[in-house]
Amino acid sequence: MSALTLRQGPAATRVLGIGSTQPDRAVTNDELARHMDTSDQWIRERVGIVERRFAGDDERLVDMAVAAGAKALADAGAAPSDVDTVILPNCTMPSPIPNAAAQVADRIGISGAGAFDINAACAGFCYGLALASDLIRGGSARKVLVIGAEKLTDVVDPTDRSTAIIFADGAGAALVGPADEPGIGPVSWGSAGDQVDMIYMREHKYLFQEGQSVFRWATTQIAPVATEAVERAGLQLSDVDVLIPHQANLRIVESIAKRLRAQGARDDMVVADDIRYSGNTSSASIPLALDHMRASGSVSSGDVVLAVGFGAGLSYAGQVLICP
């Protein structure tokens, strides 16, 4: 019997370029207060959001993913023909078939690529980044485009104060490729399937979230995941320049940062607060925040970034990456 031959990829990978997009329509807290029992002060105090972006009826998840993915390619100086795999984390496609990834690949001009969606909700981008890195190192792919994209306004009850003030729309992307030195660390991931009652989709297609339970879980369970990701990368918390937790709630973000600083992270570690003006965009939130922070100058090429996502009732993942 003939022996199988296995391909071997490069020893290391890195993020080559990033890109993001958001709808033009900015929705303030005061606008929401005209339709439900809330106020600007109430929203800012509880979740830290000032405004968020809502897509119009003619703006689809696929449209936003195409825009973000094309920007990531341009940022990396890569052509569509350079990409052989597209991974699209999301939890808000109107139908699971056809998937978003194949449509996005075709519209960007990526011909014949392996293309698939994954659903780990707010942990989706970290899951996708881990898959992309391992596909390349395993020799199954050369360059992988990972696009977190969500149109959460399609699945949120606009009269439900617990969700309508939080969730928003957008997309963020990263092109992953081979590297001489490691630019993406090993993933630290897991799940807590006993917590499914905290976040789920109701039968009538509206998203439900038990906010206080999510807050308690995230503020106690995510810092250890982040610490493990740093350790797996062979680094210490003091090496981290930038922390980008999933932008679920500003109070959660600040709590995670406080715990990590108590364990050795630097006081001058930059902490993402993109939720203030983007809202919670689920699988798009981490790449969206990174792109915005780089554009503002608060993050620079070569910075050590610690990303950690959590959600979906519950999946979680984190890894260290070097900002392109």
PDB file of C-alpha atoms in Angstrom:
ATOM      1  CA  MET A   1       0.000   0.000   0.000  1.00  0.00           C
ATOM      2  CA  SER A   2       1.316   3.423  -0.917  1.00  0.00           C
ATOM      3  CA  ALA A   3       1.928   5.888   1.904  1.00  0.00           C
ATOM      4  CA  LEU A   4       0.082   9.166   2.063  1.00  0.00           C
ATOM      5  CA  THR A   5       2.018  12.352   1.517  1.00  0.00           C
ATOM      6  CA  LEU A   6       1.318  15.267   3.857  1.00  0.00           C
ATOM      7  CA  ARG A   7       1.977  18.880   2.982  1.00  0.00           C
ATOM      8  CA  GLN A   8       3.905  20.935   5.487  1.00  0.00           C
ATOM      9  CA  GLY A   9       3.361  24.644   5.758  1.00  0.00           C
ATOM     10  CA  PRO A  10       5.471  27.423   7.258  1.00  0.00           C
ATOM     11  CA  ALA A  11       6.373  27.353  10.931  1.00  0.00           C
ATOM     12  CA  ALA A  12       4.768  30.737  11.619  1.00  0.00           C
ATOM     13  CA  THR A  13       1.960  33.038  10.489  1.00  0.00           C
ATOM     14  CA  ARG A  14       1.032  36.671  10.909  1.00  0.00           C
ATOM     15  CA  VAL A  15      -1.712  39.166  10.140  1.00  0.00           C
ATOM     16  CA  LEU A  16      -0.733  40.855   6.885  1.00  0.00           C
ATOM     17  CA  GLY A  17      -3.451  43.497   6.724  1.00  0.00           C
ATOM     18  CA  ILE A  18      -6.726  44.593   8.304  1.00  0.00           C
ATOM     19  CA  GLY A  19      -9.823  46.464   7.191  1.00  0.00           C
ATOM     20  CA  SER A  20     -13.279  47.356   8.446  1.00  0.00           C
ATOM     21  CA  THR A  21     -16.525  49.027   7.525  1.00  0.00           C
ATOM     22  CA  GLN A  22     -19.626  50.337   9.266  1.00  0.00           C
ATOM     23  CA  PRO A  23     -22.972  51.672   8.060  1.00  0.00           C
ATOM     24  CA  ASP A  24     -23.230  55.433   7.681  1.00  0.00           C
ATOM     25  CA  ARG A  25     -26.197  55.802  10.025  1.00  0.00           C
ATOM     26  CA  ALA A  26     -25.116  56.710  13.571  1.00  0.00           C
ATOM     27  CA  VAL A  27     -27.832  56.138  16.185  1.00  0.00           C
ATOM     28  CA  THR A  28     -27.512  58.090  19.423  1.00  0.00           C
ATOM     29  CA  ASN A  29     -28.859  57.175  22.829  1.00  0.00           C
ATOM     30  CA  ASP A  30     -31.276  60.078  22.649  1.00  0.00           C
ATOM     31  CA  GLU A  31     -32.748  58.655  19.442  1.00  0.00           C
ATOM     32  CA  LEU A  32     -33.336  55.299  21.122  1.00  0.00           C
ATOM     33  CA  ALA A  33     -34.887  57.033  24.128  1.00  0.00           C
ATOM     34  CA  ARG A  34     -37.641  58.325  21.861  1.00  0.00           C
ATOM     35  CA  HIS A  35     -38.804  54.742  21.258  1.00  0.00           C
ATOM     36  CA  MET A  36     -38.265  53.002  24.608  1.00  0.00           C
ATOM     37  CA  ASP A  37     -37.946  53.633  28.333  1.00  0.00           C
ATOM     38  CA  THR A  38     -34.279  54.624  28.519  1.00  0.00           C
ATOM     39  CA  SER A  39     -32.022  57.666  28.498  1.00  0.00           C
ATOM     40  CA  ASP A  40     -28.567  58.724  27.406  1.00  0.00           C
ATOM     41  CA  GLN A  41     -27.342  58.687  31.016  1.00  0.00           C
ATOM     42  CA  TRP A  42     -28.847  55.253  31.740  1.00  0.00           C
ATOM     43  CA  ILE A  43     -27.162  53.680  28.695  1.00  0.00           C
ATOM     44  CA  ARG A  44     -23.780  55.313  29.298  1.00  0.00           C
ATOM     45  CA  GLU A  45     -23.716  54.248  32.938  1.00  0.00           C
ATOM     46  CA  ARG A  46     -24.639  50.622  32.278  1.00  0.00           C
ATOM     47  CA  VAL A  47     -22.918  49.712  29.009  1.00  0.00           C
ATOM     48  CA  GLY A  48     -20.764  52.722  28.096  1.00  0.00           C
ATOM     49  CA  ILE A  49     -22.253  53.257  24.636  1.00  0.00           C
ATOM     50  CA  VAL A  50     -22.648  56.781  23.231  1.00  0.00           C
ATOM     51  CA  GLU A  51     -23.810  55.789  19.745  1.00  0.00           C
ATOM     52  CA  ARG A  52     -23.833  52.817  17.425  1.00  0.00           C
ATOM     53  CA  ARG A  53     -24.217  52.160  13.672  1.00  0.00           C
ATOM     54  CA  PHE A  54     -27.340  50.635  12.135  1.00  0.00           C
ATOM     55  CA  ALA A  55     -27.438  49.295   8.589  1.00  0.00           C
ATOM     56  CA  GLY A  56     -30.301  50.178   6.281  1.00  0.00           C
ATOM     57  CA  ASP A  57     -32.695  47.706   4.720  1.00  0.00           C
ATOM     58  CA  ASP A  58     -30.577  47.686   1.553  1.00  0.00           C
ATOM     59  CA  GLU A  59     -27.292  46.983   3.400  1.00  0.00           C
ATOM     60  CA  ARG A  60     -26.667  43.265   3.833  1.00  0.00           C
ATOM     61  CA  LEU A  61     -24.178  41.379   5.959  1.00  0.00           C
ATOM     62  CA  VAL A  62     -22.522  40.179   2.747  1.00  0.00           C
ATOM     63  CA  ASP A  63     -22.150  43.766   1.508  1.00  0.00           C
ATOM     64  CA  MET A  64     -20.325  44.826   4.675  1.00  0.00           C
ATOM     65  CA  ALA A  65     -18.124  41.725   4.579  1.00  0.00           C
ATOM     66  CA  VAL A  66     -17.100  42.462   0.986  1.00  0.00           C
ATOM     67  CA  ALA A  67     -16.126  46.031   1.880  1.00  0.00           C
ATOM     68  CA  ALA A  68     -14.094  45.003   4.947  1.00  0.00           C
ATOM     69  CA  GLY A  69     -12.406  42.117   3.166  1.00  0.00           C
ATOM     70  CA  ALA A  70     -11.388  44.254   0.191  1.00  0.00           C
ATOM     71  CA  LYS A  71      -9.878  46.835   2.547  1.00  0.00           C
ATOM     72  CA  ALA A  72      -7.847  44.150   4.337  1.00  0.00           C
ATOM     73  CA  LEU A  73      -6.435  42.967   1.008  1.00  0.00           C
ATOM     74  CA  ALA A  74      -5.549  46.528   0.019  1.00  0.00           C
ATOM     75  CA  ASP A  75      -3.927  47.139   3.407  1.00  0.00           C
ATOM     76  CA  ALA A  76      -1.761  44.055   2.916  1.00  0.00           C
ATOM     77  CA  GLY A  77      -0.918  44.965  -0.680  1.00  0.00           C
ATOM     78  CA  ALA A  78      -2.393  41.632  -1.771  1.00  0.00           C
ATOM     79  CA  ALA A  79      -4.471  40.697  -4.798  1.00  0.00           C
ATOM     80  CA  PRO A  80      -7.619  38.542  -4.670  1.00  0.00           C
ATOM     81  CA  SER A  81      -5.688  35.860  -6.544  1.00  0.00           C
ATOM     82  CA  ASP A  82      -3.324  35.584  -3.559  1.00  0.00           C
ATOM     83  CA  VAL A  83      -6.122  34.251  -1.340  1.00  0.00           C
ATOM     84  CA  ASP A  84      -7.114  30.584  -1.381  1.00  0.00           C
ATOM     85  CA  THR A  85      -9.397  30.420   1.675  1.00  0.00           C
ATOM     86  CA  VAL A  86     -12.128  32.670   3.084  1.00  0.00           C
ATOM     87  CA  ILE A  87     -13.498  32.190   6.604  1.00  0.00           C
ATOM     88  CA  LEU A  88     -16.491  34.270   7.636  1.00  0.00           C
ATOM     89  CA  PRO A  89     -17.437  34.233  11.329  1.00  0.00           C
ATOM     90  CA  ASN A  90     -20.992  35.465  11.871  1.00  0.00           C
ATOM     91  CA  CYS A  91     -24.222  34.618  13.658  1.00  0.00           C
ATOM     92  CA  THR A  92     -26.711  36.776  11.759  1.00  0.00           C
ATOM     93  CA  MET A  93     -26.919  35.491   8.171  1.00  0.00           C
ATOM     94  CA  PRO A  94     -30.648  35.360   7.302  1.00  0.00           C
ATOM     95  CA  SER A  95     -30.230  31.763   6.127  1.00  0.00           C
ATOM     96  CA  PRO A  96     -27.394  29.258   6.617  1.00  0.00           C
ATOM     97  CA  ILE A  97     -27.561  28.316   2.916  1.00  0.00           C
ATOM     98  CA  PRO A  98     -25.989  29.753   0.841  1.00  0.00           C
ATOM     99  CA  ASN A  99     -23.175  30.669   3.181  1.00  0.00           C
ATOM    100  CA  ALA A 100     -21.775  34.185   3.272  1.00  0.00           C
ATOM    101  CA  ALA A 101     -18.136  33.277   2.643  1.00  0.00           C
ATOM    102  CA  ALA A 102     -18.603  31.915  -0.885  1.00  0.00           C
ATOM    103  CA  GLN A 103     -20.653  34.949  -1.908  1.00  0.00           C
ATOM    104  CA  VAL A 104     -18.084  37.328  -0.461  1.00  0.00           C
ATOM    105  CA  ALA A 105     -15.180  35.524  -2.137  1.00  0.00           C
ATOM    106  CA  ASP A 106     -16.894  35.748  -5.511  1.00  0.00           C
ATOM    107  CA  ARG A 107     -17.693  39.442  -5.167  1.00  0.00           C
ATOM    108  CA  ILE A 108     -14.146  40.326  -4.099  1.00  0.00           C
ATOM    109  CA  GLY A 109     -12.794  38.356  -7.053  1.00  0.00           C
ATOM    110  CA  ILE A 110     -11.309  35.447  -5.132  1.00  0.00           C
ATOM    111  CA  SER A 111     -11.829  32.585  -7.541  1.00  0.00           C
ATOM    112  CA  GLY A 112     -12.188  28.960  -6.499  1.00  0.00           C
ATOM    113  CA  ALA A 113     -11.274  29.535  -2.857  1.00  0.00           C
ATOM    114  CA  GLY A 114     -12.267  27.291  -0.011  1.00  0.00           C
ATOM    115  CA  ALA A 115     -15.003  29.290   1.692  1.00  0.00           C
ATOM    116  CA  PHE A 116     -17.022  28.622   4.822  1.00  0.00           C
ATOM    117  CA  ASP A 117     -18.868  30.369   7.647  1.00  0.00           C
ATOM    118  CA  ILE A 118     -18.349  29.631  11.336  1.00  0.00           C
ATOM    119  CA  ASN A 119     -20.620  30.559  14.228  1.00  0.00           C
ATOM    120  CA  ALA A 120     -19.052  31.191  17.595  1.00  0.00           C
ATOM    121  CA  ALA A 121     -20.848  34.546  17.764  1.00  0.00           C
ATOM    122  CA  CYS A 122     -18.779  37.077  19.713  1.00  0.00           C
ATOM    123  CA  ALA A 123     -15.805  34.706  19.890  1.00  0.00           C
ATOM    124  CA  GLY A 124     -16.032  34.109  16.154  1.00  0.00           C
ATOM    125  CA  PHE A 125     -13.164  36.271  14.963  1.00  0.00           C
ATOM    126  CA  CYS A 126     -10.699  34.658  17.393  1.00  0.00           C
ATOM    127  CA  TYR A 127     -11.908  31.228  16.294  1.00  0.00           C
ATOM    128  CA  GLY A 128     -11.471  32.223  12.653  1.00  0.00           C
ATOM    129  CA  LEU A 129      -7.992  33.621  13.242  1.00  0.00           C
ATOM    130  CA  ALA A 130      -6.940  30.381  14.962  1.00  0.00           C
ATOM    131  CA  LEU A 131      -8.288  28.279  12.098  1.00  0.00           C
ATOM    132  CA  ALA A 132      -6.557  30.466   9.512  1.00  0.00           C
ATOM    133  CA  SER A 133      -3.204  30.232  11.267  1.00  0.00           C
ATOM    134  CA  ASP A 134      -3.412  26.452  11.654  1.00  0.00           C
ATOM    135  CA  LEU A 135      -4.550  25.913   8.041  1.00  0.00           C
ATOM    136  CA  ILE A 136      -1.509  27.788   6.806  1.00  0.00           C
ATOM    137  CA  ARG A 137       0.946  26.100   9.165  1.00  0.00           C
ATOM    138  CA  GLY A 138      -0.534  22.729   8.249  1.00  0.00           C
ATOM    139  CA  GLY A 139       0.019  23.340   4.553  1.00  0.00           C
ATOM    140  CA  SER A 140      -3.682  23.425   3.615  1.00  0.00           C
ATOM    141  CA  ALA A 141      -3.752  27.120   2.735  1.00  0.00           C
ATOM    142  CA  ARG A 142      -1.365  29.896   1.691  1.00  0.00           C
ATOM    143  CA  LYS A 143      -3.285  33.057   2.570  1.00  0.00           C
ATOM    144  CA  VAL A 144      -6.594  33.163   4.426  1.00  0.00           C
ATOM    145  CA  LEU A 145      -9.041  36.049   4.590  1.00  0.00           C
ATOM    146  CA  VAL A 146     -10.961  36.117   7.895  1.00  0.00           C
ATOM    147  CA  ILE A 147     -13.972  38.443   7.997  1.00  0.00           C
ATOM    148  CA  GLY A 148     -16.164  38.936  11.054  1.00  0.00           C
ATOM    149  CA  ALA A 149     -19.424  40.494   9.875  1.00  0.00           C
ATOM    150  CA  GLU A 150     -22.783  41.030  11.546  1.00  0.00           C
ATOM    151  CA  LYS A 151     -26.115  42.703  10.912  1.00  0.00           C
ATOM    152  CA  LEU A 152     -27.480  42.374  14.411  1.00  0.00           C
ATOM    153  CA  THR A 153     -30.313  44.802  13.788  1.00  0.00           C
ATOM    154  CA  ASP A 154     -31.939  41.970  11.818  1.00  0.00           C
ATOM    155  CA  VAL A 155     -32.246  39.843  14.975  1.00  0.00           C
ATOM    156  CA  VAL A 156     -32.774  42.395  17.741  1.00  0.00           C
ATOM    157  CA  ASP A 157     -36.224  43.454  18.918  1.00  0.00           C
ATOM    158  CA  PRO A 158     -36.105  47.260  18.516  1.00  0.00           C
ATOM    159  CA  THR A 159     -38.389  47.655  21.554  1.00  0.00           C
ATOM    160  CA  ASP A 160     -36.312  45.452  23.873  1.00  0.00           C
ATOM    161  CA  ARG A 161     -34.202  47.738  26.052  1.00  0.00           C
ATOM    162  CA  SER A 162     -31.899  44.912  27.132  1.00  0.00           C
ATOM    163  CA  THR A 163     -30.618  44.322  23.584  1.00  0.00           C
ATOM    164  CA  ALA A 164     -31.633  47.192  21.307  1.00  0.00           C
ATOM    165  CA  ILE A 165     -29.338  49.653  23.092  1.00  0.00           C
ATOM    166  CA  ILE A 166     -26.315  47.352  22.773  1.00  0.00           C
ATOM    167  CA  PHE A 167     -26.142  45.570  19.432  1.00  0.00           C
ATOM    168  CA  ALA A 168     -25.144  47.119  16.128  1.00  0.00           C
ATOM    169  CA  ASP A 169     -23.846  46.356  12.633  1.00  0.00           C
ATOM    170  CA  GLY A 170     -20.418  46.253  10.982  1.00  0.00           C
ATOM    171  CA  ALA A 171     -17.585  44.118   9.656  1.00  0.00           C
ATOM    172  CA  GLY A 172     -13.870  43.715  10.295  1.00  0.00           C
ATOM    173  CA  ALA A 173     -11.336  41.602   8.402  1.00  0.00           C
ATOM    174  CA  ALA A 174      -7.785  40.315   8.576  1.00  0.00           C
ATOM    175  CA  LEU A 175      -5.621  38.714   5.906  1.00  0.00           C
ATOM    176  CA  VAL A 176      -3.458  35.971   7.399  1.00  0.00           C
ATOM    177  CA  GLY A 177      -0.341  34.610   5.719  1.00  0.00           C
ATOM    178  CA  PRO A 178       3.020  32.904   6.315  1.00  0.00           C
ATOM    179  CA  ALA A 179       5.765  34.566   8.359  1.00  0.00           C
ATOM    180  CA  ASP A 180       9.407  34.063   9.235  1.00  0.00           C
ATOM    181  CA  GLU A 181       8.708  34.862  12.901  1.00  0.00           C
ATOM    182  CA  PRO A 182       5.488  34.089  14.822  1.00  0.00           C
ATOM    183  CA  GLY A 183       2.922  36.863  14.527  1.00  0.00           C
ATOM    184  CA  ILE A 184      -0.094  34.901  15.792  1.00  0.00           C
ATOM    185  CA  GLY A 185       0.140  32.929  19.010  1.00  0.00           C
ATOM    186  CA  PRO A 186      -1.556  29.636  19.874  1.00  0.00           C
ATOM    187  CA  VAL A 187      -5.247  29.939  20.647  1.00  0.00           C
ATOM    188  CA  SER A 188      -6.675  29.521  24.140  1.00  0.00           C
ATOM    189  CA  TRP A 189     -10.278  28.466  23.682  1.00  0.00           C
ATOM    190  CA  GLY A 190     -13.129  26.557  25.198  1.00  0.00           C
ATOM    191  CA  SER A 191     -16.852  26.543  25.869  1.00  0.00           C
ATOM    192  CA  ALA A 192     -19.348  26.582  28.702  1.00  0.00           C
ATOM    193  CA  GLY A 193     -22.356  24.793  27.282  1.00  0.00           C
ATOM    194  CA  ASP A 194     -24.076  24.813  30.653  1.00  0.00           C
ATOM    195  CA  GLN A 195     -24.533  28.572  30.212  1.00  0.00           C
ATOM    196  CA  VAL A 196     -26.743  28.432  27.108  1.00  0.00           C
ATOM    197  CA  ASP A 197     -29.596  30.239  28.842  1.00  0.00           C
ATOM    198  CA  MET A 198     -27.567  33.463  29.029  1.00  0.00           C
ATOM    199  CA  ILE A 199     -27.499  34.212  25.270  1.00  0.00           C
ATOM    200  CA  TYR A 200     -29.684  32.540  22.665  1.00  0.00           C
ATOM    201  CA  MET A 201     -32.004  33.112  19.717  1.00  0.00           C
ATOM    202  CA  ARG A 202     -35.681  32.950  20.547  1.00  0.00           C
ATOM    203  CA  GLU A 203     -38.044  30.985  18.333  1.00  0.00           C
ATOM    204  CA  HIS A 204     -39.412  34.176  16.794  1.00  0.00           C
ATOM    205  CA  LYS A 205     -35.857  35.026  15.664  1.00  0.00           C
ATOM    206  CA  TYR A 206     -35.085  37.726  18.227  1.00  0.00           C
ATOM    207  CA  LEU A 207     -31.833  37.647  20.201  1.00  0.00           C
ATOM    208  CA  PHE A 208     -32.146  37.212  23.972  1.00  0.00           C
ATOM    209  CA  GLN A 209     -29.405  38.094  26.444  1.00  0.00           C
ATOM    210  CA  GLU A 210     -29.437  37.818  30.224  1.00  0.00           C
ATOM    211  CA  GLY A 211     -27.254  40.856  30.788  1.00  0.00           C
ATOM    212  CA  GLN A 212     -26.422  40.477  34.477  1.00  0.00           C
ATOM    213  CA  SER A 213     -25.504  36.792  34.104  1.00  0.00           C
ATOM    214  CA  VAL A 214     -23.265  37.552  31.130  1.00  0.00           C
ATOM    215  CA  PHE A 215     -21.624  40.358  33.093  1.00  0.00           C
ATOM    216  CA  ARG A 216     -20.873  38.141  36.086  1.00  0.00           C
ATOM    217  CA  TRP A 217     -19.539  35.310  33.919  1.00  0.00           C
ATOM    218  CA  ALA A 218     -17.345  37.478  31.698  1.00  0.00           C
ATOM    219  CA  THR A 219     -15.827  39.535  34.499  1.00  0.00           C
ATOM    220  CA  THR A 220     -14.665  36.403  36.330  1.00  0.00           C
ATOM    221  CA  GLN A 221     -13.929  33.871  33.579  1.00  0.00           C
ATOM    222  CA  ILE A 222     -12.293  35.799  30.724  1.00  0.00           C
ATOM    223  CA  ALA A 223      -9.138  37.133  32.406  1.00  0.00           C
ATOM    224  CA  PRO A 224      -7.808  33.562  32.934  1.00  0.00           C
ATOM    225  CA  VAL A 225      -8.430  32.776  29.254  1.00  0.00           C
ATOM    226  CA  ALA A 226      -6.489  35.886  28.270  1.00  0.00           C
ATOM    227  CA  THR A 227      -3.649  35.012  30.635  1.00  0.00           C
ATOM    228  CA  GLU A 228      -3.428  31.495  29.224  1.00  0.00           C
ATOM    229  CA  ALA A 229      -3.226  32.879  25.678  1.00  0.00           C
ATOM    230  CA  VAL A 230      -0.274  35.041  26.685  1.00  0.00           C
ATOM    231  CA  GLU A 231       1.466  32.093  28.361  1.00  0.00           C
ATOM    232  CA  ARG A 232       0.924  29.882  25.309  1.00  0.00           C
ATOM    233  CA  ALA A 233       2.580  32.553  23.194  1.00  0.00           C
ATOM    234  CA  GLY A 234       5.647  32.386  25.441  1.00  0.00           C
ATOM    235  CA  LEU A 235       5.116  35.905  26.755  1.00  0.00           C
ATOM    236  CA  GLN A 236       4.246  37.615  30.014  1.00  0.00           C
ATOM    237  CA  LEU A 237       1.332  39.979  30.630  1.00  0.00           C
ATOM    238  CA  SER A 238       3.857  42.817  30.905  1.00  0.00           C
ATOM    239  CA  ASP A 239       4.717  42.240  27.222  1.00  0.00           C
ATOM    240  CA  VAL A 240       1.178  43.110  26.076  1.00  0.00           C
ATOM    241  CA  ASP A 241       0.875  46.560  24.514  1.00  0.00           C
ATOM    242  CA  VAL A 242      -2.811  46.426  23.578  1.00  0.00           C
ATOM    243  CA  LEU A 243      -5.822  44.595  25.031  1.00  0.00           C
ATOM    244  CA  ILE A 244      -8.837  44.078  22.762  1.00  0.00           C
ATOM    245  CA  PRO A 245     -11.588  42.144  24.520  1.00  0.00           C
ATOM    246  CA  HIS A 246     -14.824  41.581  22.640  1.00  0.00           C
ATOM    247  CA  GLN A 247     -16.698  44.866  22.872  1.00  0.00           C
ATOM    248  CA  ALA A 248     -19.693  43.574  24.798  1.00  0.00           C
ATOM    249  CA  ASN A 249     -19.999  46.197  27.512  1.00  0.00           C
ATOM    250  CA  LEU A 250     -17.529  48.881  28.580  1.00  0.00           C
ATOM    251  CA  ARG A 251     -17.817  47.822  32.222  1.00  0.00           C
ATOM    252  CA  ILE A 252     -16.845  44.256  31.261  1.00  0.00           C
ATOM    253  CA  VAL A 253     -13.902  45.539  29.218  1.00  0.00           C
ATOM    254  CA  GLU A 254     -12.670  47.676  32.101  1.00  0.00           C
ATOM    255  CA  SER A 255     -13.096  44.829  34.585  1.00  0.00           C
ATOM    256  CA  ILE A 256     -11.025  42.441  32.443  1.00  0.00           C
ATOM    257  CA  ALA A 257      -8.295  45.066  32.075  1.00  0.00           C
ATOM    258  CA  LYS A 258      -8.269  45.684  35.833  1.00  0.00           C
ATOM    259  CA  ARG A 259      -7.873  41.974  36.583  1.00  0.00           C
ATOM    260  CA  LEU A 260      -5.037  41.597  34.073  1.00  0.00           C
ATOM    261  CA  ARG A 261      -3.206  44.632  35.485  1.00  0.00           C
ATOM    262  CA  ALA A 262      -3.490  43.136  38.949  1.00  0.00           C
ATOM    263  CA  GLN A 263      -1.757  40.051  37.553  1.00  0.00           C
ATOM    264  CA  GLY A 264       1.118  41.922  35.894  1.00  0.00           C
ATOM    265  CA  ALA A 265      -0.137  43.759  32.827  1.00  0.00           C
ATOM    266  CA  ARG A 266       1.274  47.283  32.480  1.00  0.00           C
ATOM    267  CA  ASP A 267      -0.615  50.372  33.572  1.00  0.00           C
ATOM    268  CA  ASP A 268       0.073  51.905  30.159  1.00  0.00           C
ATOM    269  CA  MET A 269      -1.438  48.934  28.298  1.00  0.00           C
ATOM    270  CA  VAL A 270      -3.877  50.381  25.757  1.00  0.00           C
ATOM    271  CA  VAL A 271      -7.400  49.022  26.203  1.00  0.00           C
ATOM    272  CA  ALA A 272      -9.961  49.048  23.396  1.00  0.00           C
ATOM    273  CA  ASP A 273     -13.129  51.000  24.093  1.00  0.00           C
ATOM    274  CA  ASP A 274     -14.567  50.932  20.580  1.00  0.00           C
ATOM    275  CA  ILE A 275     -17.948  49.996  22.008  1.00  0.00           C
ATOM    276  CA  ARG A 276     -18.470  53.656  22.888  1.00  0.00           C
ATOM    277  CA  TYR A 277     -19.157  54.588  19.272  1.00  0.00           C
ATOM    278  CA  SER A 278     -19.627  51.207  17.566  1.00  0.00           C
ATOM    279  CA  GLY A 279     -21.814  49.259  19.978  1.00  0.00           C
ATOM    280  CA  ASN A 280     -21.565  45.478  20.265  1.00  0.00           C
ATOM    281  CA  THR A 281     -20.954  44.039  16.790  1.00  0.00           C
ATOM    282  CA  SER A 282     -20.359  40.438  17.903  1.00  0.00           C
ATOM    283  CA  SER A 283     -17.835  38.654  15.635  1.00  0.00           C
ATOM    284  CA  ALA A 284     -16.883  41.965  14.014  1.00  0.00           C
ATOM    285  CA  SER A 285     -16.005  43.781  17.228  1.00  0.00           C
ATOM    286  CA  ILE A 286     -12.340  42.777  17.660  1.00  0.00           C
ATOM    287  CA  PRO A 287     -11.097  43.481  14.098  1.00  0.00           C
ATOM    288  CA  LEU A 288     -13.287  46.608  13.957  1.00  0.00           C
ATOM    289  CA  ALA A 289     -11.697  47.915  17.157  1.00  0.00           C
ATOM    290  CA  LEU A 290      -8.167  47.075  15.991  1.00  0.00           C
ATOM    291  CA  ASP A 291      -8.665  48.868  12.681  1.00  0.00           C
ATOM    292  CA  HIS A 292     -10.118  51.947  14.386  1.00  0.00           C
ATOM    293  CA  MET A 293      -7.317  52.041  16.970  1.00  0.00           C
ATOM    294  CA  ARG A 294      -4.627  51.784  14.321  1.00  0.00           C
ATOM    295  CA  ALA A 295      -6.284  54.559  12.302  1.00  0.00           C
ATOM    296  CA  SER A 296      -6.403  56.819  15.377  1.00  0.00           C
ATOM    297  CA  GLY A 297      -2.740  56.168  16.203  1.00  0.00           C
ATOM    298  CA  SER A 298      -3.407  54.528  19.567  1.00  0.00           C
ATOM    299  CA  VAL A 299      -2.027  51.259  18.168  1.00  0.00           C
ATOM    300  CA  SER A 300       1.058  50.943  15.972  1.00  0.00           C
ATOM    301  CA  SER A 301       2.521  48.338  13.672  1.00  0.00           C
ATOM    302  CA  GLY A 302       4.519  45.816  15.689  1.00  0.00           C
ATOM    303  CA  ASP A 303       2.516  46.234  18.904  1.00  0.00           C
ATOM    304  CA  VAL A 304       1.714  43.063  20.853  1.00  0.00           C
ATOM    305  CA  VAL A 305      -2.072  42.706  20.863  1.00  0.00           C
ATOM    306  CA  LEU A 306      -4.046  40.426  23.164  1.00  0.00           C
ATOM    307  CA  ALA A 307      -7.472  39.629  21.693  1.00  0.00           C
ATOM    308  CA  VAL A 308     -10.154  37.674  23.525  1.00  0.00           C
ATOM    309  CA  GLY A 309     -13.751  37.006  22.478  1.00  0.00           C
ATOM    310  CA  PHE A 310     -16.677  35.467  24.337  1.00  0.00           C
ATOM    311  CA  GLY A 311     -20.346  34.835  23.677  1.00  0.00           C
ATOM    312  CA  ALA A 312     -22.845  32.508  21.963  1.00  0.00           C
ATOM    313  CA  GLY A 313     -23.915  30.899  25.229  1.00  0.00           C
ATOM    314  CA  LEU A 314     -20.938  30.327  25.626  1.00  0.00           C
ATOM    315  CA  SER A 315     -17.847  29.927  23.488  1.00  0.00           C
ATOM    316  CA  TYR A 316     -14.634  31.816  24.175  1.00  0.00           C
ATOM    317  CA  ALA A 317     -11.183  32.189  22.631  1.00  0.00           C
ATOM    318  CA  GLY A 318      -8.121  34.385  22.776  1.00  0.00           C
ATOM    319  CA  GLN A 319      -4.700  34.750  21.243  1.00  0.00           C
ATOM    320  CA  VAL A 320      -1.776  37.108  20.975  1.00  0.00           C
ATOM    321  CA  LEU A 321      -1.083  38.737  17.605  1.00  0.00           C
ATOM    322  CA  ILE A 322       1.291  41.332  16.269  1.00  0.00           C
ATOM    323  CA  CYS A 323      -0.392  44.398  14.805  1.00  0.00           C
ATOM    324  CA  PRO A 324       0.382  44.704  11.067  1.00  0.00           C
TER     325      PRO A 324
END
